[in-house]
Amino acid sequence: MTWPASEPELTEEQLRLATEEPPCWAAPARISVGACFICFPRGMPAAGPEGEPCWAGAAVVTAGHRVLLASASGFSRAPYRAGMLALREGPLLERAVRGLRRWPDVLLVNATGRDHPRRAGLALHLGAVLGLPTVGVTHRPLLAQGVWPPGARGDAAPLLLGGEPVGAWLRTRSGVRPLAVHAAWRTDVEIAIAVVLAASRGRVRTPNPLRHARRVARRARTAAQRRERGVGPSC
């Protein structure tokens, strides 16, 4: 399965993916959770152009809490367009995940899934390309709406799009802003909530695999930018 090369091709592929009904993922008793994250040069506008340098990180946390990391670098293949992130970010995220020595049982993606104009956001698309169950994790929904849940860890409230539950607001830590979690490839809302809670431990809001993936992407960016400036590696 290859990534579309244009917005019309992506739109067609998203509409096709939205109609597919792969079997829902059945989680094993002990799961390894992975994540991927992409970053761009500091100081650049959020709606960046085509051809921007970018760095992707991937991580998997095994059942024994061992962390495996991988990274990839390249250039964005398209400008930023809401609902079209797969054109811009998909291939590099795929490359980072494929760099992991061991794949996770399920992958967290910093993007939406069914919460999308065509019900097939980047989190869902990436899962279909990789053949991995995926869950989207973002700070806010794209189109879906819903009220925040109560303030305790584990409290959740549905995010609805056209009356359909496509995700949920989820408190991963008591007393802090909830995250938006998204049903994506081979996952529904209940599975998405369970996976994100299982991956969120300690005093941090962001699931641990996503924190590791974000960190490795940002470290790759820092190393590249230091090389450009002719600065040696930091201790």
Tab-separated table of C-alpha atoms in Angstrom:
chain	number	residue	atom	x	y	z
A	1	MET	CA	0.000	0.000	0.000
A	2	THR	CA	1.517	3.327	-1.074
A	3	TRP	CA	0.786	6.871	0.014
A	4	PRO	CA	-1.253	9.090	-2.336
A	5	ALA	CA	0.697	11.769	-4.183
A	6	SER	CA	-1.975	14.475	-4.477
A	7	GLU	CA	-4.976	15.841	-2.619
A	8	PRO	CA	-7.504	14.295	-5.040
A	9	GLU	CA	-5.797	10.908	-4.682
A	10	LEU	CA	-5.747	11.248	-0.892
A	11	THR	CA	-9.421	12.216	-0.781
A	12	GLU	CA	-10.305	9.133	-2.812
A	13	GLU	CA	-8.194	6.896	-0.572
A	14	GLN	CA	-9.688	8.366	2.613
A	15	LEU	CA	-13.195	7.719	1.345
A	16	ARG	CA	-12.221	4.134	0.542
A	17	LEU	CA	-10.614	3.564	3.933
A	18	ALA	CA	-13.681	4.977	5.708
A	19	THR	CA	-15.855	2.248	4.202
A	20	GLU	CA	-13.555	-0.616	5.171
A	21	GLU	CA	-14.575	-2.701	8.172
A	22	PRO	CA	-11.516	-4.652	9.321
A	23	PRO	CA	-11.994	-6.838	12.418
A	24	CYS	CA	-11.716	-4.907	15.657
A	25	TRP	CA	-8.434	-5.548	17.449
A	26	ALA	CA	-8.577	-7.918	20.417
A	27	ALA	CA	-5.918	-6.829	22.903
A	28	PRO	CA	-3.757	-9.560	24.468
A	29	ALA	CA	-3.451	-9.815	28.244
A	30	ARG	CA	-0.147	-7.930	28.181
A	31	ILE	CA	0.348	-5.402	25.427
A	32	SER	CA	3.261	-3.444	24.074
A	33	VAL	CA	2.238	0.073	23.126
A	34	GLY	CA	4.102	2.106	20.548
A	35	ALA	CA	3.833	5.687	19.355
A	36	CYS	CA	5.099	8.010	16.653
A	37	PHE	CA	5.527	11.765	16.491
A	38	ILE	CA	6.777	14.262	13.921
A	39	CYS	CA	8.274	17.717	14.436
A	40	PHE	CA	9.354	20.603	12.229
A	41	PRO	CA	11.907	23.432	12.620
A	42	ARG	CA	11.360	25.658	15.642
A	43	GLY	CA	9.881	29.031	14.921
A	44	MET	CA	8.151	27.981	11.710
A	45	PRO	CA	4.400	28.643	11.323
A	46	ALA	CA	2.059	25.761	12.137
A	47	ALA	CA	0.682	25.839	8.588
A	48	GLY	CA	4.050	25.128	7.023
A	49	PRO	CA	4.978	24.846	3.336
A	50	GLU	CA	5.954	21.858	1.240
A	51	GLY	CA	9.614	20.878	1.468
A	52	GLU	CA	10.132	21.711	5.161
A	53	PRO	CA	12.732	19.641	7.011
A	54	CYS	CA	11.039	17.259	9.435
A	55	TRP	CA	12.030	14.624	11.947
A	56	ALA	CA	9.954	11.659	13.093
A	57	GLY	CA	10.398	9.542	16.175
A	58	ALA	CA	8.938	6.159	17.038
A	59	ALA	CA	8.978	4.265	20.297
A	60	VAL	CA	7.626	1.031	21.703
A	61	VAL	CA	7.308	0.218	25.388
A	62	THR	CA	7.248	-3.541	25.883
A	63	ALA	CA	5.369	-5.407	28.588
A	64	GLY	CA	8.629	-5.497	30.568
A	65	HIS	CA	8.874	-1.678	30.304
A	66	ARG	CA	11.810	-1.862	27.910
A	67	VAL	CA	11.836	1.116	25.549
A	68	LEU	CA	12.913	0.755	21.914
A	69	LEU	CA	13.436	3.854	19.764
A	70	ALA	CA	13.833	4.765	16.103
A	71	SER	CA	13.961	8.001	14.121
A	72	ALA	CA	13.802	9.195	10.539
A	73	SER	CA	14.367	12.535	8.844
A	74	GLY	CA	13.273	14.022	5.554
A	75	PHE	CA	11.205	16.799	4.023
A	76	SER	CA	7.474	17.381	4.082
A	77	ARG	CA	5.836	16.237	0.880
A	78	ALA	CA	2.990	18.767	0.951
A	79	PRO	CA	1.991	22.027	2.656
A	80	TYR	CA	-0.148	21.872	5.760
A	81	ARG	CA	-3.844	21.379	5.013
A	82	ALA	CA	-6.386	20.411	7.647
A	83	GLY	CA	-7.633	16.927	6.892
A	84	MET	CA	-4.697	16.258	4.540
A	85	LEU	CA	-1.891	15.468	6.981
A	86	ALA	CA	-1.264	12.074	5.402
A	87	LEU	CA	0.246	13.812	2.357
A	88	ARG	CA	2.571	15.900	4.501
A	89	GLU	CA	3.563	13.499	7.295
A	90	GLY	CA	2.505	9.950	6.503
A	91	PRO	CA	5.554	8.557	4.653
A	92	LEU	CA	8.087	9.784	7.225
A	93	LEU	CA	6.054	8.480	10.154
A	94	GLU	CA	5.819	5.121	8.427
A	95	ARG	CA	9.588	5.065	7.940
A	96	ALA	CA	10.212	5.817	11.620
A	97	VAL	CA	7.890	3.037	12.792
A	98	ARG	CA	9.414	0.550	10.363
A	99	GLY	CA	12.782	1.380	11.915
A	100	LEU	CA	11.782	-0.176	15.235
A	101	ARG	CA	13.510	-3.490	15.929
A	102	ARG	CA	10.282	-4.774	17.419
A	103	TRP	CA	6.820	-3.610	16.483
A	104	PRO	CA	4.181	-2.832	19.118
A	105	ASP	CA	0.795	-4.503	19.446
A	106	VAL	CA	-0.895	-1.118	19.021
A	107	LEU	CA	0.376	2.298	17.914
A	108	LEU	CA	-0.476	5.756	19.278
A	109	VAL	CA	-0.409	8.500	16.650
A	110	ASN	CA	-0.445	12.244	17.253
A	111	ALA	CA	-3.347	12.690	14.820
A	112	THR	CA	-7.058	11.986	14.525
A	113	GLY	CA	-8.760	8.849	13.237
A	114	ARG	CA	-12.523	8.782	12.633
A	115	ASP	CA	-12.744	12.428	13.718
A	116	HIS	CA	-12.201	13.665	10.185
A	117	PRO	CA	-14.284	15.112	7.322
A	118	ARG	CA	-14.043	11.776	5.501
A	119	ARG	CA	-13.755	9.618	8.662
A	120	ALA	CA	-10.174	8.614	7.829
A	121	GLY	CA	-7.569	10.831	9.469
A	122	LEU	CA	-3.830	10.198	9.559
A	123	ALA	CA	-3.964	7.890	12.599
A	124	LEU	CA	-6.339	5.568	10.757
A	125	HIS	CA	-4.487	5.843	7.436
A	126	LEU	CA	-1.098	5.066	8.974
A	127	GLY	CA	-2.525	2.002	10.694
A	128	ALA	CA	-3.905	0.717	7.398
A	129	VAL	CA	-0.539	1.226	5.678
A	130	LEU	CA	1.389	-0.514	8.464
A	131	GLY	CA	-1.206	-3.172	9.207
A	132	LEU	CA	-1.154	-2.119	12.882
A	133	PRO	CA	-4.064	-1.220	15.174
A	134	THR	CA	-3.857	2.500	15.894
A	135	VAL	CA	-5.272	5.064	18.318
A	136	GLY	CA	-5.158	8.811	17.779
A	137	VAL	CA	-4.087	11.117	20.624
A	138	THR	CA	-4.405	14.897	20.264
A	139	HIS	CA	-4.852	17.952	22.461
A	140	ARG	CA	-8.189	18.799	20.849
A	141	PRO	CA	-10.652	17.247	18.395
A	142	LEU	CA	-10.713	18.179	14.722
A	143	LEU	CA	-14.471	18.315	14.081
A	144	ALA	CA	-16.073	16.231	16.825
A	145	GLN	CA	-17.680	17.877	19.825
A	146	GLY	CA	-18.298	16.902	23.410
A	147	VAL	CA	-18.190	18.248	26.954
A	148	TRP	CA	-15.269	17.572	29.255
A	149	PRO	CA	-15.636	14.694	31.733
A	150	PRO	CA	-15.298	15.010	35.533
A	151	GLY	CA	-11.814	15.587	36.890
A	152	ALA	CA	-10.574	12.165	38.050
A	153	ARG	CA	-8.103	9.968	36.171
A	154	GLY	CA	-10.005	7.609	33.890
A	155	ASP	CA	-13.060	9.838	33.507
A	156	ALA	CA	-14.156	10.033	29.879
A	157	ALA	CA	-16.863	11.747	27.833
A	158	PRO	CA	-17.807	11.024	24.202
A	159	LEU	CA	-16.749	13.069	21.222
A	160	LEU	CA	-19.483	12.990	18.580
A	161	LEU	CA	-19.381	13.738	14.871
A	162	GLY	CA	-22.722	13.694	13.123
A	163	GLY	CA	-24.165	11.919	16.152
A	164	GLU	CA	-21.569	9.131	15.878
A	165	PRO	CA	-19.037	8.505	18.679
A	166	VAL	CA	-15.614	8.867	17.064
A	167	GLY	CA	-13.497	9.490	20.147
A	168	ALA	CA	-13.559	10.703	23.722
A	169	TRP	CA	-12.217	13.311	26.060
A	170	LEU	CA	-10.107	11.347	28.567
A	171	ARG	CA	-8.499	12.361	31.844
A	172	THR	CA	-5.143	10.618	31.995
A	173	ARG	CA	-4.298	12.439	35.215
A	174	SER	CA	-6.606	13.864	37.862
A	175	GLY	CA	-7.157	17.596	37.789
A	176	VAL	CA	-5.490	18.316	34.441
A	177	ARG	CA	-6.894	19.049	30.989
A	178	PRO	CA	-8.172	15.904	29.239
A	179	LEU	CA	-6.735	14.534	26.021
A	180	ALA	CA	-8.768	13.791	22.922
A	181	VAL	CA	-8.428	10.090	22.066
A	182	HIS	CA	-9.594	8.792	18.706
A	183	ALA	CA	-10.839	5.516	17.312
A	184	ALA	CA	-8.656	4.696	14.315
A	185	TRP	CA	-7.529	1.561	12.460
A	186	ARG	CA	-9.106	-1.571	13.988
A	187	THR	CA	-9.954	0.241	17.224
A	188	ASP	CA	-13.180	1.655	18.617
A	189	VAL	CA	-13.659	4.325	21.263
A	190	GLU	CA	-13.615	1.888	24.196
A	191	ILE	CA	-10.372	0.307	23.023
A	192	ALA	CA	-8.828	3.747	22.438
A	193	ILE	CA	-9.628	4.774	26.021
A	194	ALA	CA	-8.256	1.533	27.460
A	195	VAL	CA	-5.004	1.719	25.485
A	196	VAL	CA	-4.295	5.352	26.349
A	197	LEU	CA	-4.990	4.757	30.043
A	198	ALA	CA	-2.742	1.684	30.066
A	199	ALA	CA	0.051	3.738	28.473
A	200	SER	CA	-0.354	6.721	30.833
A	201	ARG	CA	1.403	6.197	34.124
A	202	GLY	CA	2.914	8.448	36.748
A	203	ARG	CA	2.477	12.183	37.055
A	204	VAL	CA	2.479	13.092	33.363
A	205	ARG	CA	-0.501	13.780	31.127
A	206	THR	CA	0.877	12.419	27.837
A	207	PRO	CA	1.041	8.613	27.357
A	208	ASN	CA	4.588	7.379	27.959
A	209	PRO	CA	5.227	5.887	24.478
A	210	LEU	CA	4.171	9.179	22.883
A	211	ARG	CA	6.495	11.103	25.212
A	212	HIS	CA	9.396	8.864	24.159
A	213	ALA	CA	8.575	9.259	20.455
A	214	ARG	CA	8.301	13.040	20.820
A	215	ARG	CA	11.615	13.180	22.659
A	216	VAL	CA	13.515	11.166	20.037
A	217	ALA	CA	12.076	13.293	17.209
A	218	ARG	CA	13.067	16.517	18.956
A	219	ARG	CA	16.539	15.194	19.746
A	220	ALA	CA	17.022	14.333	16.078
A	221	ARG	CA	15.964	17.870	15.166
A	222	THR	CA	18.366	19.394	17.688
A	223	ALA	CA	21.260	17.247	16.446
A	224	ALA	CA	20.565	18.216	12.819
A	225	GLN	CA	20.336	21.894	13.616
A	226	ARG	CA	23.570	21.800	15.622
A	227	ARG	CA	25.324	20.150	12.670
A	228	GLU	CA	24.051	22.890	10.389
A	229	ARG	CA	25.521	25.514	12.710
A	230	GLY	CA	28.802	23.597	12.977
A	231	VAL	CA	28.303	22.983	16.700
A	232	GLY	CA	29.548	19.760	18.232
A	233	PRO	CA	27.236	17.334	20.040
A	234	SER	CA	26.018	18.281	23.482
A	235	CYS	CA	27.003	16.213	26.505
